[in-house]
Short mmCIF file of C-alpha atoms in Angstrom, two decimals:
data_model
loop_
_atom_site.label_atom_id
_atom_site.label_comp_id
_atom_site.label_asym_id
_atom_site.label_seq_id
_atom_site.Cartn_x
_atom_site.Cartn_y
_atom_site.Cartn_z
CA MET S 181 117.67 108.15 82.17
CA ASN S 182 117.61 110.26 85.36
CA ASN S 183 117.89 113.87 84.76
CA ILE S 184 119.72 113.54 81.60
CA LEU S 185 121.85 116.36 79.91
CA PHE S 186 121.47 119.50 81.99
CA ALA S 187 124.24 120.93 80.16
CA LEU S 188 122.49 120.38 76.69
CA ALA S 189 119.41 122.49 77.74
CA MET S 190 120.85 125.49 75.90
CA LEU S 191 120.28 123.93 72.72
CA VAL S 192 116.44 123.30 72.84
CA VAL S 193 115.31 126.19 70.68
CA PHE S 194 112.05 125.89 68.43
CA SER S 195 109.14 127.62 67.25
CA VAL S 196 105.61 126.06 67.65
CA LYS S 197 102.75 125.80 65.61
CA ALA S 198 100.26 124.42 68.14
CA GLN S 199 96.86 124.12 69.35
CA VAL S 200 95.59 122.77 72.83
CA THR S 201 95.53 118.96 72.28
CA LYS S 202 94.88 115.75 74.32
CA ILE S 203 97.34 113.04 74.17
CA PRO S 204 96.67 109.49 75.25
CA PHE S 205 99.26 107.79 77.07
CA GLU S 206 100.06 104.48 78.44
CA GLU S 207 101.51 103.74 82.06
CA ASP S 208 103.91 101.03 82.32
CA GLY S 209 105.92 102.35 85.25
CA LEU S 210 106.71 105.22 83.26
CA VAL S 211 104.59 107.34 80.97
CA PHE S 212 104.86 106.44 76.96
CA ILE S 213 103.23 108.70 74.33
CA LYS S 214 103.43 108.30 70.56
CA VAL S 215 105.38 110.63 68.47
CA LYS S 216 106.34 111.34 65.10
CA VAL S 217 109.70 112.67 63.87
CA ASN S 218 110.12 114.68 60.76
CA ASP S 219 107.78 113.70 57.73
CA GLN S 220 107.60 110.03 58.72
CA GLN S 221 104.11 108.43 59.25
CA GLU S 222 105.61 105.97 61.70
CA TYR S 223 104.56 106.33 65.20
CA LEU S 224 107.32 106.15 67.71
CA ASP S 225 106.88 104.94 71.48
CA PHE S 226 108.38 107.81 73.55
CA VAL S 227 108.75 108.12 77.32
CA PHE S 228 107.71 111.31 78.56
CA ASP S 229 109.99 112.33 80.94
CA THR S 230 110.09 115.43 83.13
CA GLY S 231 113.67 114.63 83.88
CA ALA S 232 114.65 115.10 80.09
CA SER S 233 116.12 118.17 79.65
CA ILE S 234 116.39 117.65 75.91
CA GLY S 235 114.70 115.06 73.45
CA VAL S 236 116.46 111.80 72.68
CA LEU S 237 116.04 109.54 69.93
CA ASP S 238 117.34 105.88 69.99
CA SER S 239 120.53 105.67 67.47
CA THR S 240 118.91 102.73 65.81
CA VAL S 241 115.83 104.49 65.09
CA ALA S 242 117.76 107.66 63.90
CA LYS S 243 119.71 105.37 61.29
CA LYS S 244 116.60 103.89 60.06
CA LEU S 245 114.97 107.59 59.34
CA ASN S 246 118.29 108.68 57.99
CA ILE S 247 118.70 111.32 60.82
CA LYS S 248 122.27 111.97 61.43
CA SER S 249 124.41 113.89 64.05
CA ASN S 250 125.65 117.24 63.00
CA TYR S 251 126.96 118.23 66.33
CA SER S 252 128.61 116.79 69.47
CA GLN S 253 128.61 118.17 73.01
CA ASN S 254 129.94 116.94 76.57
CA ALA S 255 127.52 117.37 79.17
CA GLN S 256 126.78 115.96 82.85
CA GLY S 257 124.18 113.02 82.93
CA ALA S 258 122.95 111.26 85.95
CA ASN S 259 126.20 109.14 86.35
CA GLY S 260 128.82 111.51 85.06
CA SER S 261 130.25 113.29 81.88
CA GLN S 262 129.90 111.94 78.50
CA THR S 263 130.05 113.02 74.86
CA TYR S 264 126.91 113.32 73.06
CA ASN S 265 125.82 113.46 69.46
CA ILE S 266 122.93 115.61 68.36
CA ALA S 267 120.82 115.94 65.39
CA THR S 268 119.77 119.58 65.27
CA ASN S 269 116.91 121.19 63.61
CA GLN S 270 114.47 118.30 63.30
CA THR S 271 110.73 118.55 63.67
CA VAL S 272 108.88 116.55 66.48
CA ASN S 273 105.05 115.85 66.29
CA ILE S 274 102.98 115.29 69.43
CA GLY S 275 99.12 114.87 68.88
CA THR S 276 98.46 118.14 67.04
CA ILE S 277 101.29 120.15 67.86
CA VAL S 278 104.64 120.43 65.84
CA LEU S 279 107.95 121.39 67.67
CA ASP S 280 110.32 123.03 64.77
CA ASN S 281 113.74 123.03 65.12
CA SER S 282 113.95 120.42 67.94
CA ASN S 283 117.52 118.89 68.71
CA LEU S 284 117.64 115.29 69.67
CA VAL S 285 120.19 113.49 71.40
CA LEU S 286 121.17 110.09 69.53
CA VAL S 287 121.55 107.43 72.09
CA ASP S 288 121.32 103.64 72.10
CA LEU S 289 118.14 102.78 74.26
CA GLN S 290 118.36 99.25 73.71
CA LYS S 291 119.40 98.42 77.62
CA LEU S 292 116.72 100.59 78.60
CA SER S 293 114.13 98.67 76.45
CA GLN S 294 115.50 95.46 77.80
CA ARG S 295 114.89 96.48 81.46
CA SER S 296 111.61 97.64 80.81
CA GLY S 297 110.32 94.73 78.51
CA ARG S 298 109.13 97.12 75.93
CA LYS S 299 110.78 99.24 73.30
CA ILE S 300 111.94 102.79 74.15
CA GLN S 301 112.62 104.73 71.02
CA GLY S 302 112.73 108.27 72.49
CA ILE S 303 112.25 110.26 75.37
CA ILE S 304 111.03 113.90 75.50
CA GLY S 305 109.88 116.37 78.37
CA TYR S 306 111.19 119.90 78.79
CA ASP S 307 110.74 120.49 75.10
CA VAL S 308 107.03 120.21 75.76
CA LEU S 309 106.68 121.28 79.26
CA ARG S 310 108.50 125.03 78.65
CA GLN S 311 106.05 125.88 76.29
CA TYR S 312 102.63 124.38 77.54
CA ARG S 313 100.91 123.95 80.94
CA THR S 314 100.83 120.17 80.91
CA ARG S 315 97.72 118.02 82.71
CA PHE S 316 98.13 114.32 83.68
CA ASP S 317 94.91 112.34 84.22
CA PHE S 318 95.94 108.92 85.12
CA LYS S 319 92.39 107.35 85.29
CA GLU S 320 91.75 108.61 81.56
CA LYS S 321 95.34 108.12 80.42
CA THR S 322 95.43 111.44 79.02
CA MET S 323 97.77 114.27 78.77
CA THR S 324 96.38 117.62 78.00
CA LEU S 325 98.38 120.72 76.72
CA TYR S 326 97.24 124.10 77.38
CA ASN S 327 98.07 127.47 76.10
CA GLU S 328 99.44 129.92 78.34
CA ASP S 329 96.10 132.16 78.60
CA ASP S 330 93.74 128.90 78.34
CA PRO S 331 91.71 128.09 81.26
CA ILE S 332 91.94 124.84 83.31
CA SER S 333 88.91 123.84 84.95
CA GLY S 334 89.04 122.26 88.58
CA LEU S 335 92.24 123.72 89.60
CA GLU S 336 90.55 124.61 92.87
CA ILE S 337 90.36 121.06 94.02
CA TYR S 338 94.36 120.55 93.59
CA THR S 339 97.02 121.37 96.21
CA LYS S 340 99.18 123.91 94.71
CA ILE S 341 103.10 123.86 95.53
CA PRO S 342 105.92 126.17 94.49
CA MET S 343 108.27 124.58 91.74
CA LYS S 344 111.91 125.44 92.07
CA PHE S 345 114.37 125.35 89.06
CA ASP S 346 117.77 126.82 90.22
CA GLY S 347 119.37 127.35 86.95
CA THR S 348 118.21 123.97 85.41
CA PRO S 349 115.51 123.09 83.15
CA ILE S 350 114.30 120.24 85.54
CA PRO S 351 111.88 121.23 88.51
CA GLN S 352 112.56 120.56 92.25
CA ILE S 353 110.18 120.08 95.12
CA ASP S 354 110.94 120.22 98.59
CA LEU S 355 110.24 116.84 100.59
CA THR S 356 110.16 115.96 104.41
CA PHE S 357 110.77 112.25 105.60
CA THR S 358 111.27 110.57 108.74
CA LEU S 359 114.14 107.81 109.23
CA ASN S 360 113.49 104.47 110.73
CA ASP S 361 115.27 106.02 113.88
CA GLY S 362 112.47 108.60 114.16
CA ASN S 363 114.60 111.58 113.12
CA THR S 364 113.17 113.90 110.43
CA LEU S 365 115.06 115.51 107.64
CA THR S 366 114.20 117.78 104.47
CA GLY S 367 115.83 118.29 101.29
CA ASN S 368 115.25 119.74 97.89
CA PHE S 369 114.53 116.88 95.25
CA LEU S 370 114.53 116.64 91.54
CA PHE S 371 110.95 115.93 89.76
CA ASP S 372 111.96 113.22 87.73
CA SER S 373 109.23 111.10 86.43
CA GLY S 374 111.39 109.03 84.05
CA ALA S 375 113.08 107.65 86.87
CA ASN S 376 111.11 104.25 88.05
CA MET S 377 111.76 104.41 91.69
CA SER S 378 110.24 106.20 94.75
CA VAL S 379 112.93 108.30 96.12
CA LEU S 380 117.07 108.26 95.53
CA PHE S 381 119.35 110.26 97.77
CA ASN S 382 122.21 111.96 96.06
CA THR S 383 125.71 110.32 97.52
CA PRO S 384 126.82 113.61 99.15
CA TYR S 385 123.43 114.10 101.09
CA ALA S 386 123.43 110.45 102.07
CA LEU S 387 126.87 110.31 103.44
CA LYS S 388 126.38 113.69 105.34
CA ASN S 389 123.27 112.19 106.88
CA ASP S 390 124.67 108.50 107.24
CA LEU S 391 121.59 107.03 105.58
CA LYS S 392 122.89 103.65 104.84
CA ASN S 393 123.23 103.06 108.68
CA ARG S 394 119.53 104.46 109.43
CA SER S 395 117.76 102.84 106.70
CA GLY S 396 117.03 99.43 108.27
CA LYS S 397 118.31 96.46 106.35
CA THR S 398 119.63 97.15 103.17
CA ILE S 399 120.74 95.16 100.02
CA LYS S 400 122.72 96.32 96.72
CA GLY S 401 120.93 97.37 93.46
CA LYS S 402 121.73 97.87 89.96
CA ALA S 403 120.19 100.56 87.65
CA ARG S 404 120.87 101.24 84.20
CA GLY S 405 121.21 104.82 82.84
CA LEU S 406 121.46 105.90 79.27
CA ASN S 407 125.03 104.82 78.83
CA LYS S 408 126.03 102.70 81.81
CA SER S 409 124.99 100.76 84.83
CA THR S 410 125.41 101.87 88.27
CA THR S 411 125.25 100.37 91.64
CA TYR S 412 123.06 101.48 94.78
CA THR S 413 122.06 100.49 98.06
CA LYS S 414 118.31 99.89 98.70
CA GLY S 415 116.93 100.41 102.25
CA THR S 416 113.56 102.00 103.81
CA ILE S 417 112.47 104.95 105.51
CA GLU S 418 109.43 105.49 107.70
CA LYS S 419 107.58 107.99 106.19
CA LEU S 420 107.92 110.50 103.37
CA ARG S 421 106.09 114.10 103.27
CA LEU S 422 104.89 115.94 99.79
CA SER S 423 103.10 118.94 100.94
CA ASP S 424 100.10 117.86 102.77
CA PHE S 425 100.45 114.24 101.53
CA GLU S 426 102.36 111.65 103.48
CA PHE S 427 103.34 108.02 102.45
CA THR S 428 104.61 105.32 104.83
CA ASP S 429 106.86 102.27 104.92
CA LEU S 430 108.48 102.54 101.39
CA PRO S 431 111.85 101.80 99.63
CA ILE S 432 114.24 104.42 99.05
CA ASP S 433 117.53 103.79 96.76
CA ILE S 434 120.75 105.31 98.20
CA SER S 435 123.25 106.47 95.56
CA GLU S 436 127.09 105.34 95.54
CA GLY S 437 128.18 107.49 92.85
CA HIS S 438 130.35 110.63 92.50
CA GLU S 439 129.79 111.95 89.30
CA GLY S 440 126.98 113.46 87.54
CA VAL S 441 123.59 114.60 88.99
CA SER S 442 123.58 111.65 91.57
CA GLY S 443 126.75 112.62 92.91
CA SER S 444 125.94 116.36 93.10
CA PRO S 445 125.74 117.97 96.61
CA SER S 446 122.87 120.66 94.97
CA TYR S 447 120.23 118.28 95.51
CA ALA S 448 119.17 115.78 98.19
CA GLY S 449 118.12 113.68 95.67
CA ILE S 450 115.47 112.42 92.76
CA LEU S 451 111.71 112.14 93.44
CA GLY S 452 110.74 109.32 90.89
CA ALA S 453 107.68 107.79 89.12
CA GLN S 454 106.56 105.54 91.90
CA ILE S 455 105.30 108.36 94.11
CA ILE S 456 104.90 111.18 91.20
CA ASN S 457 102.27 108.71 89.38
CA ARG S 458 100.36 108.48 92.31
CA PHE S 459 99.09 112.20 91.70
CA ASP S 460 97.02 113.65 88.79
CA MET S 461 98.51 116.87 88.31
CA VAL S 462 99.31 120.19 86.25
CA LEU S 463 102.85 121.50 85.87
CA ASP S 464 102.93 125.02 85.16
CA TYR S 465 106.60 126.04 84.51
CA LYS S 466 106.11 129.55 83.45
CA GLU S 467 104.42 130.64 86.86
CA LYS S 468 106.61 127.59 88.41
CA LEU S 469 103.82 125.93 89.96
CA PHE S 470 102.87 122.28 90.80
CA TYR S 471 99.03 121.41 91.17
CA ILE S 472 98.72 117.75 92.42
CA LYS S 473 95.63 115.59 93.86
CA PRO S 474 95.94 112.10 94.66
CA ASN S 475 94.31 109.43 92.24
CA GLU S 476 93.36 106.15 92.45
CA LYS S 477 97.29 104.53 93.03
CA PHE S 478 97.41 106.87 95.93
CA LYS S 479 96.85 104.51 98.78
CA THR S 480 98.63 101.55 96.76
CA PRO S 481 101.21 99.88 98.99
CA PHE S 482 104.78 100.17 97.79
CA GLU S 483 106.54 97.15 95.97
CA PHE S 484 109.47 95.83 97.87
CA PRO S 485 112.41 93.48 96.49
CA MET S 486 111.02 90.02 97.17
CA SER S 487 113.26 87.61 95.28
CA GLY S 488 116.52 89.48 94.77
CA ILE S 489 116.52 88.56 90.90
CA GLY S 490 116.53 91.41 88.42
CA VAL S 491 115.27 90.34 85.03
CA GLU S 492 115.42 91.97 81.39
CA LYS S 493 114.38 90.58 78.00
CA VAL S 494 117.02 90.25 75.29
CA GLN S 495 116.30 88.89 71.86
CA GLU S 496 113.24 87.04 73.00
CA LYS S 497 115.19 85.66 76.03
CA ILE S 498 114.46 86.32 79.79
CA LEU S 499 117.82 86.88 81.33
CA VAL S 500 119.12 87.73 84.79
CA SER S 501 120.30 91.13 85.05
CA TYR S 502 121.58 90.90 88.57
CA VAL S 503 121.18 88.84 91.50
CA VAL S 504 121.34 90.15 95.15
CA LYS S 505 123.99 88.44 97.02
CA ASP S 506 122.10 88.31 100.38
CA SER S 507 119.22 86.52 98.46
CA GLU S 508 118.20 82.60 98.51
CA ALA S 509 118.39 82.95 94.83
CA TYR S 510 121.87 83.67 95.16
CA GLN S 511 122.39 81.15 97.58
CA LYS S 512 121.00 78.49 95.31
CA GLY S 513 122.88 79.64 92.52
CA VAL S 514 121.15 81.76 90.46
CA ARG S 515 123.71 84.43 88.58
CA GLU S 516 123.77 87.24 86.44
CA GLY S 517 123.57 86.64 82.86
CA ASP S 518 121.58 83.46 83.31
CA GLU S 519 118.78 82.56 81.14
CA LEU S 520 115.13 81.81 82.82
CA LEU S 521 113.50 79.41 81.01
CA LYS S 522 110.33 78.75 83.44
CA ILE S 523 108.64 80.03 86.68
CA ASP S 524 106.16 77.61 88.21
CA GLU S 525 104.10 76.74 85.05
CA TYR S 526 104.87 79.86 83.07
CA ASN S 527 107.24 79.59 80.41
CA GLY S 528 106.37 82.64 77.86
CA LYS S 529 108.64 85.82 77.28
CA GLU S 530 106.52 88.77 78.66
CA LEU S 531 108.93 90.45 81.11
CA SER S 532 105.89 91.74 83.09
CA THR S 533 104.60 88.57 83.63
CA TRP S 534 107.92 87.30 85.02
CA LYS S 535 108.29 90.45 87.34
CA LYS S 536 104.78 89.74 88.68
CA HIS S 537 105.56 85.99 89.47
CA LEU S 538 108.56 87.42 91.49
CA LYS S 539 106.60 89.87 93.46
CA HIS S 540 104.63 87.60 95.88
CA SER S 541 105.24 87.58 99.12
CA GLU S 542 105.96 84.62 101.69
CA LYS S 543 105.36 82.35 98.43
CA LYS S 544 107.66 79.64 97.08
CA VAL S 545 107.97 79.58 93.47
CA LYS S 546 109.97 77.03 91.25
CA ILE S 547 112.33 78.42 88.69
CA GLU S 548 114.19 76.69 85.72
CA GLY S 549 117.00 78.33 84.51
CA LYS S 550 120.10 77.81 82.31
CA ASP S 551 123.60 79.21 83.19
CA THR S 552 126.00 80.69 81.02
CA SER S 553 127.75 77.45 80.28
CA GLY S 554 124.56 75.90 79.22
CA LYS S 555 123.75 73.65 82.05
CA VAL S 556 119.92 73.43 83.08
CA TYR S 557 119.08 73.77 86.65
CA LYS S 558 115.80 73.76 89.08
CA VAL S 559 115.52 75.87 92.17
CA VAL S 560 112.83 76.45 94.71
CA ILE S 561 112.83 79.96 96.45
CA LEU S 562 110.79 81.72 99.03
CA LEU S 563 109.73 85.00 98.14
CA ARG S 564 109.90 87.34 101.09
CA ARG S 565 110.45 91.00 101.68
CA LEU S 566 114.35 91.41 101.55
CA ILE S 567 114.49 95.01 103.16
#
């Protein structure tokens, strides 16, 4: 979902009947809020995403709600050009605010739901952020919207950082980082809270600075966007600096795509949720300002790949979505598409629990799986940092 549909931002035209409102959210890697569409009483689970230049509704949900596309347009997404079907003049309800005449891109979000382990029925971001100053409190798990002239208390304890747009609806921020060889670089990064990663470097920037050979030990990864999967290289950097705040020893993603946003030479890359969500913040798009302060997650160590196994939940089955070829799991026969039946003594279907079991460092785990031919196998692998 990284930085979707730049070219469709021009379609986001609506009037607002609103008051200041406080909206509870859930954090599960990404930020989830409850949304109603049109006159339906059912709440839908939407990701709140600063990288979403236009609202998105799952196509299956749209069919259930009898919402039909009446417009289509070709646009650049994160991974290339796609034709998107759009339902215009919809009504979106968030808390006490009503966004009339909203446009929603109808996209199959099933794969994103499978990777996250929870249903994603829609995505929203710029539709709200362009109209309201928006405050995120990760301790209270609330998102508060303020009208243009409403006072916001406590901003004096936040760090104020300029926000850039450069012709896009997605804000950008400058970052400084130190590579493992000790050299320091800077770049302009898209601020994308819907990208569940720390930081990704776009292909042109990575090639120009030879990042693959300057990022320590690397492995191949696989990510799912709105319409297709892409591969990337995962490595590390020594430090990353965001204004006055510094992070050390963190994983990075290096794009291998040559289309879409991740292939663009206009940006160094993407700053994602694994760093963004370590700050409480106020986003003021009109004044082009970030206000940020560290929250209780700020000093939490970054997670590194330990097993080499990606997992997803498909029709109540836990499946292997990818396997790193340099991993012990691959060497012992675990393959993409296998069904995972048990890890140690756990045989449940909560994807978050499976991921938790695969994150421990320097621990042996017993995995029981079934390959695509139906053959059941058992392997023991040692979880250890792969990069």
